[in-house]
Amino acid sequence: MTRLALIVDHEACWGCLACEVACKLENGVAPGLKFIRVGEEKVRERNGQPFFSYTVDACRHGECEGTPCVGVCPTDAIVLREDGIVVMDLDDCVGCDLCIPECPYEVIVRNDDLSVTQKCNMCVHRVDRGLIPACADNICLAHCIHFGDPEDIRQRIEARRRVRERREAASIHAGVAHENR
């Protein structure tokens, strides 16, 4: 079976929050909770200009080393599927919260209204119908959230990085040539 992944090219993210909105709408996420979270990392300088960097945090599913949330769940409410998607069954969750501190990305949240923990299920209801997760469904304006085969995704991200680096180098070169006129 093909492994599936949701991988973010953090360097390409410009913090539009479209993924957060799409996730909330698609999954009916309760107010105050997020299954995917965009955060401003820091403002730094790139080529003499301010550059804002963002991080997108969501469950890494099978890409998470050892999937510690799966092993700690006493009711087996969290399962690693064959395709690499880690799903949480709310009917089996007893709300013990043991999975929350185990998540290295801090993306498992407590839903007090339901007395359960929740996380990104990679829109498994869409994936099982041949669709892609809502956050990656061309909703990402920067096209930085990728879904599919992890190795293919890594190759695409690396190719995009090389293009960005060449553009930046060309821009710097053009700027220096313009200054020397």
mmCIF file of C-alpha atoms in Angstrom:
data_model
loop_
_atom_site.group_PDB
_atom_site.id
_atom_site.type_symbol
_atom_site.label_atom_id
_atom_site.label_comp_id
_atom_site.label_asym_id
_atom_site.label_seq_id
_atom_site.Cartn_x
_atom_site.Cartn_y
_atom_site.Cartn_z
ATOM 1 C CA MET A 1 0.000 0.000 0.000
ATOM 2 C CA THR A 2 1.195 3.500 -0.810
ATOM 3 C CA ARG A 3 2.227 5.544 2.209
ATOM 4 C CA LEU A 4 0.596 8.935 2.428
ATOM 5 C CA ALA A 5 1.905 12.060 4.088
ATOM 6 C CA LEU A 6 1.036 15.675 4.685
ATOM 7 C CA ILE A 7 4.306 17.604 4.445
ATOM 8 C CA VAL A 8 4.749 21.352 4.770
ATOM 9 C CA ASP A 9 7.399 23.416 2.992
ATOM 10 C CA HIS A 10 7.757 25.916 5.838
ATOM 11 C CA GLU A 11 10.017 28.204 3.788
ATOM 12 C CA ALA A 12 7.203 28.755 1.279
ATOM 13 C CA CYS A 13 4.482 29.575 3.852
ATOM 14 C CA TRP A 14 3.475 33.226 4.033
ATOM 15 C CA GLY A 15 1.080 32.898 6.978
ATOM 16 C CA CYS A 16 -2.274 33.422 5.238
ATOM 17 C CA LEU A 17 -4.106 31.020 7.630
ATOM 18 C CA ALA A 18 -6.215 29.568 4.798
ATOM 19 C CA CYS A 19 -5.282 26.062 5.958
ATOM 20 C CA GLU A 20 -6.582 26.761 9.477
ATOM 21 C CA VAL A 21 -9.889 28.047 8.121
ATOM 22 C CA ALA A 22 -10.291 25.156 5.669
ATOM 23 C CA CYS A 23 -9.609 22.615 8.433
ATOM 24 C CA LYS A 24 -12.101 24.216 10.809
ATOM 25 C CA LEU A 25 -14.821 24.317 8.146
ATOM 26 C CA GLU A 26 -14.198 20.800 6.823
ATOM 27 C CA ASN A 27 -13.969 19.126 10.220
ATOM 28 C CA GLY A 28 -16.317 21.251 12.323
ATOM 29 C CA VAL A 29 -13.506 22.031 14.754
ATOM 30 C CA ALA A 30 -14.822 23.593 17.960
ATOM 31 C CA PRO A 31 -14.134 27.278 18.652
ATOM 32 C CA GLY A 32 -10.782 27.800 20.330
ATOM 33 C CA LEU A 33 -9.324 24.537 18.998
ATOM 34 C CA LYS A 34 -7.076 24.010 15.991
ATOM 35 C CA PHE A 35 -5.952 20.803 14.291
ATOM 36 C CA ILE A 36 -3.497 22.768 12.156
ATOM 37 C CA ARG A 37 -1.748 25.844 13.497
ATOM 38 C CA VAL A 38 0.171 28.576 11.683
ATOM 39 C CA GLY A 39 2.580 30.560 13.805
ATOM 40 C CA GLU A 40 4.922 33.424 13.037
ATOM 41 C CA GLU A 41 8.390 32.190 13.838
ATOM 42 C CA LYS A 42 10.398 35.366 13.561
ATOM 43 C CA VAL A 43 11.195 38.343 11.423
ATOM 44 C CA ARG A 44 14.636 38.195 9.912
ATOM 45 C CA GLU A 45 16.500 39.806 7.094
ATOM 46 C CA ARG A 46 17.008 38.294 3.665
ATOM 47 C CA ASN A 47 18.904 40.203 0.982
ATOM 48 C CA GLY A 48 18.574 43.401 3.007
ATOM 49 C CA GLN A 49 14.784 43.118 3.240
ATOM 50 C CA PRO A 50 12.579 42.038 6.154
ATOM 51 C CA PHE A 51 11.540 38.426 5.787
ATOM 52 C CA PHE A 52 8.784 36.817 7.842
ATOM 53 C CA SER A 53 8.957 33.094 8.459
ATOM 54 C CA TYR A 54 6.100 30.907 9.590
ATOM 55 C CA THR A 55 5.667 27.407 10.895
ATOM 56 C CA VAL A 56 2.716 25.172 10.161
ATOM 57 C CA ASP A 57 2.105 22.587 12.834
ATOM 58 C CA ALA A 58 -0.195 19.633 12.347
ATOM 59 C CA CYS A 59 -0.003 15.925 13.024
ATOM 60 C CA ARG A 60 2.849 14.438 10.993
ATOM 61 C CA HIS A 61 1.075 11.087 10.922
ATOM 62 C CA GLY A 62 3.350 8.245 9.828
ATOM 63 C CA GLU A 63 6.174 10.764 9.357
ATOM 64 C CA CYS A 64 6.302 11.305 13.129
ATOM 65 C CA GLU A 65 9.112 9.218 14.568
ATOM 66 C CA GLY A 66 7.649 6.308 16.467
ATOM 67 C CA THR A 67 4.098 7.743 16.585
ATOM 68 C CA PRO A 68 4.212 7.961 20.414
ATOM 69 C CA CYS A 69 0.520 8.899 20.709
ATOM 70 C CA VAL A 70 -0.468 5.508 19.292
ATOM 71 C CA GLY A 71 1.502 3.499 21.839
ATOM 72 C CA VAL A 72 0.343 5.437 24.884
ATOM 73 C CA CYS A 73 -3.422 5.258 24.221
ATOM 74 C CA PRO A 74 -4.921 2.748 26.679
ATOM 75 C CA THR A 75 -8.088 2.190 24.609
ATOM 76 C CA ASP A 76 -6.460 1.961 21.164
ATOM 77 C CA ALA A 77 -8.454 5.022 20.089
ATOM 78 C CA ILE A 78 -5.418 6.201 18.113
ATOM 79 C CA VAL A 79 -4.410 3.930 15.248
ATOM 80 C CA LEU A 80 -1.654 4.076 12.631
ATOM 81 C CA ARG A 81 -3.205 2.914 9.384
ATOM 82 C CA GLU A 82 -1.283 0.947 6.786
ATOM 83 C CA ASP A 83 -1.139 4.038 4.551
ATOM 84 C CA GLY A 84 0.600 6.066 7.289
ATOM 85 C CA ILE A 85 -2.397 8.098 8.443
ATOM 86 C CA VAL A 86 -2.831 8.270 12.213
ATOM 87 C CA VAL A 87 -6.526 8.409 13.050
ATOM 88 C CA MET A 88 -8.220 9.060 16.357
ATOM 89 C CA ASP A 89 -11.585 7.399 17.007
ATOM 90 C CA LEU A 90 -13.581 9.683 19.290
ATOM 91 C CA ASP A 91 -15.970 6.855 20.189
ATOM 92 C CA ASP A 92 -13.069 4.940 21.774
ATOM 93 C CA CYS A 93 -11.370 7.952 23.390
ATOM 94 C CA VAL A 94 -11.925 8.131 27.157
ATOM 95 C CA GLY A 95 -10.336 11.575 27.484
ATOM 96 C CA CYS A 96 -7.428 10.436 29.634
ATOM 97 C CA ASP A 97 -5.154 12.971 27.868
ATOM 98 C CA LEU A 98 -2.124 10.635 27.995
ATOM 99 C CA CYS A 99 -1.493 11.325 24.307
ATOM 100 C CA ILE A 100 -1.212 15.103 24.701
ATOM 101 C CA PRO A 101 2.265 15.249 26.319
ATOM 102 C CA GLU A 102 3.508 12.476 24.001
ATOM 103 C CA CYS A 103 2.981 14.529 20.847
ATOM 104 C CA PRO A 104 6.338 16.102 19.896
ATOM 105 C CA TYR A 105 4.524 18.740 17.803
ATOM 106 C CA GLU A 106 1.981 19.671 20.494
ATOM 107 C CA VAL A 107 -0.939 19.279 18.088
ATOM 108 C CA ILE A 108 -3.227 16.999 20.074
ATOM 109 C CA VAL A 109 -5.834 19.165 21.755
ATOM 110 C CA ARG A 110 -8.346 18.655 24.527
ATOM 111 C CA ASN A 111 -12.004 19.200 23.624
ATOM 112 C CA ASP A 112 -13.593 19.903 26.992
ATOM 113 C CA ASP A 113 -17.090 20.029 25.500
ATOM 114 C CA LEU A 114 -16.799 16.401 24.353
ATOM 115 C CA SER A 115 -14.376 15.247 27.105
ATOM 116 C CA VAL A 116 -11.996 13.806 24.498
ATOM 117 C CA THR A 117 -8.710 14.630 22.846
ATOM 118 C CA GLN A 118 -8.616 15.421 19.140
ATOM 119 C CA LYS A 119 -6.106 15.954 16.350
ATOM 120 C CA CYS A 120 -5.770 16.149 12.611
ATOM 121 C CA ASN A 121 -7.021 12.936 11.009
ATOM 122 C CA MET A 122 -5.646 14.102 7.636
ATOM 123 C CA CYS A 123 -9.271 14.457 6.483
ATOM 124 C CA VAL A 124 -9.400 10.670 6.264
ATOM 125 C CA HIS A 125 -13.077 10.936 5.283
ATOM 126 C CA ARG A 126 -11.901 12.757 2.135
ATOM 127 C CA VAL A 127 -8.807 10.617 1.504
ATOM 128 C CA ASP A 128 -10.874 7.418 1.615
ATOM 129 C CA ARG A 129 -13.012 8.907 -1.194
ATOM 130 C CA GLY A 130 -9.956 9.704 -3.350
ATOM 131 C CA LEU A 131 -9.781 13.383 -2.366
ATOM 132 C CA ILE A 132 -6.978 15.261 -0.649
ATOM 133 C CA PRO A 133 -7.092 16.897 2.803
ATOM 134 C CA ALA A 134 -8.919 20.227 2.957
ATOM 135 C CA CYS A 135 -5.814 22.199 3.975
ATOM 136 C CA ALA A 136 -3.946 21.048 0.867
ATOM 137 C CA ASP A 137 -6.860 21.237 -1.560
ATOM 138 C CA ASN A 138 -5.447 24.199 -3.475
ATOM 139 C CA ILE A 139 -6.611 26.189 -0.487
ATOM 140 C CA CYS A 140 -3.004 26.829 0.502
ATOM 141 C CA LEU A 141 -2.262 30.055 -1.339
ATOM 142 C CA ALA A 142 1.490 29.508 -1.119
ATOM 143 C CA HIS A 143 1.120 25.878 -2.218
ATOM 144 C CA CYS A 144 3.303 24.818 0.699
ATOM 145 C CA ILE A 145 1.104 22.014 2.076
ATOM 146 C CA HIS A 146 1.640 18.840 0.088
ATOM 147 C CA PHE A 147 -0.229 15.527 0.248
ATOM 148 C CA GLY A 148 0.753 12.200 -1.227
ATOM 149 C CA ASP A 149 3.790 9.962 -1.391
ATOM 150 C CA PRO A 150 6.397 11.345 1.051
ATOM 151 C CA GLU A 151 9.370 10.770 -1.254
ATOM 152 C CA ASP A 152 7.660 12.485 -4.196
ATOM 153 C CA ILE A 153 6.767 15.412 -1.947
ATOM 154 C CA ARG A 154 10.341 15.794 -0.692
ATOM 155 C CA GLN A 155 11.623 15.827 -4.285
ATOM 156 C CA ARG A 156 9.076 18.493 -5.311
ATOM 157 C CA ILE A 157 9.928 20.648 -2.283
ATOM 158 C CA GLU A 158 13.641 20.370 -2.999
ATOM 159 C CA ALA A 159 13.088 21.336 -6.651
ATOM 160 C CA ARG A 160 11.063 24.388 -5.564
ATOM 161 C CA ARG A 161 13.835 25.362 -3.099
ATOM 162 C CA ARG A 162 16.428 25.256 -5.861
ATOM 163 C CA VAL A 163 14.234 27.489 -8.063
ATOM 164 C CA ARG A 164 13.754 29.967 -5.169
ATOM 165 C CA GLU A 165 17.501 30.048 -4.512
ATOM 166 C CA ARG A 166 18.249 30.705 -8.205
ATOM 167 C CA ARG A 167 15.658 33.497 -8.305
ATOM 168 C CA GLU A 168 17.104 35.093 -5.172
ATOM 169 C CA ALA A 169 20.630 34.842 -6.555
ATOM 170 C CA ALA A 170 19.491 36.390 -9.842
ATOM 171 C CA SER A 171 17.678 39.149 -7.960
ATOM 172 C CA ILE A 172 20.775 39.943 -5.913
ATOM 173 C CA HIS A 173 22.926 39.939 -9.059
ATOM 174 C CA ALA A 174 20.446 42.210 -10.877
ATOM 175 C CA GLY A 175 20.353 44.567 -7.872
ATOM 176 C CA VAL A 176 24.146 44.838 -7.760
ATOM 177 C CA ALA A 177 24.299 45.431 -11.518
ATOM 178 C CA HIS A 178 21.656 48.149 -11.182
ATOM 179 C CA GLU A 179 23.569 49.841 -8.336
ATOM 180 C CA ASN A 180 26.792 49.865 -10.370
ATOM 181 C CA ARG A 181 25.242 51.877 -13.213
#
